[in-house]
PDB file of C-alpha atoms in Angstrom:
ATOM      1  CA  MET X   1     115.797 131.306 108.105  1.00  0.00           C
ATOM      2  CA  ASN X   2     119.358 131.642 106.885  1.00  0.00           C
ATOM      3  CA  ASP X   3     119.615 133.562 103.564  1.00  0.00           C
ATOM      4  CA  ASP X   4     121.769 130.811 102.046  1.00  0.00           C
ATOM      5  CA  ILE X   5     119.133 128.196 102.869  1.00  0.00           C
ATOM      6  CA  ARG X   6     116.388 130.476 101.552  1.00  0.00           C
ATOM      7  CA  ASP X   7     118.281 130.904  98.261  1.00  0.00           C
ATOM      8  CA  GLN X   8     118.829 127.150  97.935  1.00  0.00           C
ATOM      9  CA  LEU X   9     115.161 126.487  98.640  1.00  0.00           C
ATOM     10  CA  ALA X  10     114.117 129.024  95.992  1.00  0.00           C
ATOM     11  CA  GLU X  11     116.497 127.374  93.521  1.00  0.00           C
ATOM     12  CA  ALA X  12     115.040 123.940  94.307  1.00  0.00           C
ATOM     13  CA  GLU X  13     111.497 125.272  93.804  1.00  0.00           C
ATOM     14  CA  ARG X  14     112.469 126.771  90.431  1.00  0.00           C
ATOM     15  CA  SER X  15     113.874 123.410  89.324  1.00  0.00           C
ATOM     16  CA  PHE X  16     110.352 121.935  89.585  1.00  0.00           C
ATOM     17  CA  GLU X  17     108.752 124.631  87.448  1.00  0.00           C
ATOM     18  CA  GLY X  18     108.031 123.886  83.821  1.00  0.00           C
ATOM     19  CA  SER X  19     108.693 120.689  81.931  1.00  0.00           C
ATOM     20  CA  PRO X  20     111.774 118.632  82.687  1.00  0.00           C
ATOM     21  CA  GLY X  21     114.465 118.588  80.031  1.00  0.00           C
ATOM     22  CA  THR X  22     115.014 114.869  80.404  1.00  0.00           C
ATOM     23  CA  ILE X  23     112.339 112.424  81.485  1.00  0.00           C
ATOM     24  CA  GLU X  24     113.376 109.283  83.308  1.00  0.00           C
ATOM     25  CA  GLU X  25     113.328 106.221  81.062  1.00  0.00           C
ATOM     26  CA  GLY X  26     110.077 104.322  81.437  1.00  0.00           C
ATOM     27  CA  LEU X  27     108.186 107.376  82.670  1.00  0.00           C
ATOM     28  CA  ASP X  28     108.130 109.016  79.247  1.00  0.00           C
ATOM     29  CA  VAL X  29     104.525 108.095  78.475  1.00  0.00           C
ATOM     30  CA  ASP X  30     101.549 110.244  77.537  1.00  0.00           C
ATOM     31  CA  ASP X  31      99.070 108.576  79.893  1.00  0.00           C
ATOM     32  CA  ALA X  32      99.047 110.306  83.288  1.00  0.00           C
ATOM     33  CA  GLU X  33      97.577 107.267  84.983  1.00  0.00           C
ATOM     34  CA  LEU X  34     100.279 104.988  83.572  1.00  0.00           C
ATOM     35  CA  VAL X  35     102.956 107.309  84.953  1.00  0.00           C
ATOM     36  CA  GLN X  36     101.460 106.891  88.439  1.00  0.00           C
ATOM     37  CA  LEU X  37     101.440 103.108  88.131  1.00  0.00           C
ATOM     38  CA  ARG X  38     105.014 102.986  86.862  1.00  0.00           C
ATOM     39  CA  ARG X  39     106.134 105.261  89.693  1.00  0.00           C
ATOM     40  CA  ALA X  40     104.480 102.876  92.161  1.00  0.00           C
ATOM     41  CA  CYS X  41     106.331  99.928  90.639  1.00  0.00           C
ATOM     42  CA  ARG X  42     109.638 101.784  90.813  1.00  0.00           C
ATOM     43  CA  LEU X  43     109.096 102.637  94.464  1.00  0.00           C
ATOM     44  CA  LEU X  44     108.441  98.986  95.272  1.00  0.00           C
ATOM     45  CA  GLU X  45     111.525  97.890  93.357  1.00  0.00           C
ATOM     46  CA  VAL X  46     113.762 100.419  95.080  1.00  0.00           C
ATOM     47  CA  GLY X  47     112.148  99.617  98.422  1.00  0.00           C
ATOM     48  CA  SER X  48     113.035  95.947  98.083  1.00  0.00           C
ATOM     49  CA  ASN X  49     116.655  96.875  97.363  1.00  0.00           C
ATOM     50  CA  LEU X  50     116.773  99.201 100.358  1.00  0.00           C
ATOM     51  CA  LEU X  51     115.171  96.610 102.614  1.00  0.00           C
ATOM     52  CA  ASP X  52     118.147  94.320 102.016  1.00  0.00           C
ATOM     53  CA  ARG X  53     120.400  97.177 103.130  1.00  0.00           C
ATOM     54  CA  GLY X  54     118.463  97.841 106.337  1.00  0.00           C
ATOM     55  CA  TYR X  55     116.720 101.125 105.423  1.00  0.00           C
ATOM     56  CA  TYR X  56     113.450 100.135 107.070  1.00  0.00           C
ATOM     57  CA  THR X  57     111.926 103.605 107.468  1.00  0.00           C
ATOM     58  CA  VAL X  58     112.429 104.403 103.778  1.00  0.00           C
ATOM     59  CA  VAL X  59     110.946 101.031 102.831  1.00  0.00           C
ATOM     60  CA  ILE X  60     107.826 101.691 104.902  1.00  0.00           C
ATOM     61  CA  GLU X  61     107.340 105.164 103.460  1.00  0.00           C
ATOM     62  CA  SER X  62     108.022 103.927  99.916  1.00  0.00           C
ATOM     63  CA  ALA X  63     105.407 101.203 100.357  1.00  0.00           C
ATOM     64  CA  PHE X  64     102.807 103.754 101.379  1.00  0.00           C
ATOM     65  CA  VAL X  65     103.669 106.064  98.485  1.00  0.00           C
ATOM     66  CA  ALA X  66     103.432 103.103  96.099  1.00  0.00           C
ATOM     67  CA  ILE X  67      99.956 102.342  97.465  1.00  0.00           C
ATOM     68  CA  GLU X  68      98.997 105.978  96.995  1.00  0.00           C
ATOM     69  CA  ARG X  69     100.338 106.106  93.432  1.00  0.00           C
ATOM     70  CA  THR X  70      98.300 102.992  92.642  1.00  0.00           C
ATOM     71  CA  ILE X  71      95.172 104.613  94.057  1.00  0.00           C
ATOM     72  CA  GLN X  72      95.901 107.728  91.989  1.00  0.00           C
ATOM     73  CA  PHE X  73      96.301 105.525  88.920  1.00  0.00           C
ATOM     74  CA  ARG X  74      92.788 104.149  89.412  1.00  0.00           C
ATOM     75  CA  LEU X  75      91.289 107.540  90.247  1.00  0.00           C
ATOM     76  CA  ILE X  76      92.700 109.051  87.053  1.00  0.00           C
ATOM     77  CA  HIS X  77      91.885 105.966  84.969  1.00  0.00           C
ATOM     78  CA  ASP X  78      88.281 105.929  86.204  1.00  0.00           C
ATOM     79  CA  GLY X  79      87.864 109.682  85.620  1.00  0.00           C
ATOM     80  CA  ALA X  80      87.478 110.418  89.342  1.00  0.00           C
ATOM     81  CA  MET X  81      90.580 112.628  89.426  1.00  0.00           C
ATOM     82  CA  SER X  82      92.204 114.882  86.875  1.00  0.00           C
ATOM     83  CA  PRO X  83      95.869 114.224  86.111  1.00  0.00           C
ATOM     84  CA  SER X  84      96.762 117.710  87.364  1.00  0.00           C
ATOM     85  CA  GLU X  85      94.890 117.350  90.669  1.00  0.00           C
ATOM     86  CA  VAL X  86      97.007 117.077  93.795  1.00  0.00           C
ATOM     87  CA  ILE X  87      95.699 115.367  96.908  1.00  0.00           C
ATOM     88  CA  SER X  88      98.207 116.147  99.628  1.00  0.00           C
ATOM     89  CA  SER X  89      96.359 114.440 102.476  1.00  0.00           C
ATOM     90  CA  HIS X  90      96.970 110.716 102.841  1.00  0.00           C
ATOM     91  CA  ARG X  91      93.614 110.257 104.570  1.00  0.00           C
ATOM     92  CA  ARG X  92      91.771 112.169 101.825  1.00  0.00           C
ATOM     93  CA  LEU X  93      93.387 110.093  99.088  1.00  0.00           C
ATOM     94  CA  TYR X  94      92.380 106.879 100.866  1.00  0.00           C
ATOM     95  CA  GLN X  95      88.838 108.257 101.227  1.00  0.00           C
ATOM     96  CA  ARG X  96      88.697 109.035  97.509  1.00  0.00           C
ATOM     97  CA  GLY X  97      89.653 105.431  96.735  1.00  0.00           C
ATOM     98  CA  ALA X  98      86.757 104.235  98.892  1.00  0.00           C
ATOM     99  CA  GLU X  99      84.378 106.708  97.232  1.00  0.00           C
ATOM    100  CA  ILE X 100      84.924 105.122  93.817  1.00  0.00           C
ATOM    101  CA  GLY X 101      84.655 101.579  95.180  1.00  0.00           C
ATOM    102  CA  LEU X 102      88.281 100.446  95.135  1.00  0.00           C
ATOM    103  CA  TYR X 103      87.697  99.225  98.683  1.00  0.00           C
ATOM    104  CA  ASP X 104      85.294  99.962 101.513  1.00  0.00           C
ATOM    105  CA  ASP X 105      85.475 102.901 103.938  1.00  0.00           C
ATOM    106  CA  ALA X 106      86.847 100.718 106.728  1.00  0.00           C
ATOM    107  CA  PHE X 107      89.819  99.662 104.584  1.00  0.00           C
ATOM    108  CA  GLY X 108      90.518 103.299 103.689  1.00  0.00           C
ATOM    109  CA  ASP X 109      90.416 104.172 107.385  1.00  0.00           C
ATOM    110  CA  ASP X 110      92.791 101.290 108.117  1.00  0.00           C
ATOM    111  CA  LEU X 111      95.266 102.605 105.534  1.00  0.00           C
ATOM    112  CA  ALA X 112      95.120 106.067 107.091  1.00  0.00           C
ATOM    113  CA  GLU X 113      95.674 104.662 110.574  1.00  0.00           C
ATOM    114  CA  LEU X 114      98.616 102.573 109.375  1.00  0.00           C
ATOM    115  CA  TRP X 115     100.131 105.678 107.799  1.00  0.00           C
ATOM    116  CA  ASN X 116      99.708 107.562 111.059  1.00  0.00           C
ATOM    117  CA  ARG X 117     101.412 104.790 113.053  1.00  0.00           C
ATOM    118  CA  ASN X 118     104.102 103.308 110.828  1.00  0.00           C
ATOM    119  CA  PRO X 119     106.381 106.147 109.795  1.00  0.00           C
ATOM    120  CA  ARG X 120     106.895 106.941 113.450  1.00  0.00           C
ATOM    121  CA  PRO X 121     109.753 105.254 115.235  1.00  0.00           C
ATOM    122  CA  LEU X 122     109.080 102.726 117.932  1.00  0.00           C
ATOM    123  CA  PRO X 123     109.306 104.059 121.484  1.00  0.00           C
ATOM    124  CA  GLY X 124     112.897 104.077 122.646  1.00  0.00           C
ATOM    125  CA  ALA X 125     114.286 103.669 119.131  1.00  0.00           C
ATOM    126  CA  HIS X 126     115.480 107.302 118.962  1.00  0.00           C
ATOM    127  CA  GLY X 127     114.166 107.954 115.472  1.00  0.00           C
ATOM    128  CA  ALA X 128     114.910 104.532 114.014  1.00  0.00           C
ATOM    129  CA  THR X 129     112.462 101.972 112.690  1.00  0.00           C
ATOM    130  CA  THR X 130     113.411  98.441 113.641  1.00  0.00           C
ATOM    131  CA  PRO X 131     113.157  95.291 111.485  1.00  0.00           C
ATOM    132  CA  PRO X 132     110.085  93.837 113.219  1.00  0.00           C
ATOM    133  CA  HIS X 133     108.287  97.154 112.675  1.00  0.00           C
ATOM    134  CA  HIS X 134     108.871  97.191 108.913  1.00  0.00           C
ATOM    135  CA  GLU X 135     107.649  93.615 108.550  1.00  0.00           C
ATOM    136  CA  PHE X 136     104.175  94.848 109.447  1.00  0.00           C
ATOM    137  CA  ILE X 137     104.023  96.426 106.005  1.00  0.00           C
TER     138      ILE X 137
END
């Protein structure tokens, strides 16, 4: 890895350490679960704006992250997850939602399968997601 890139990566990692100096308006709440829900709403709002501009791949990924933030909201709210816990696996997060009864196992599996299929471009699209593909979400 190039030393310049390594230095920039280290600088980016340091920027996430500690508390932020300024918290985005609307996310400055004490309830960890409420932060997750508000983040989900913001992702959906931004996604709808980007959809109008043709950024289909970002819209699809934003929709999934909004779903995941909503699941995290319920997990934290119901005491099934600590606010500091990180679940980095999409499939595991969907499983946790099923475990607390947000939906059944089959629905959680469906979410995981959709995640596995949708962020990938359609065959022949050379890395691009096409409008009919994003409408599935």
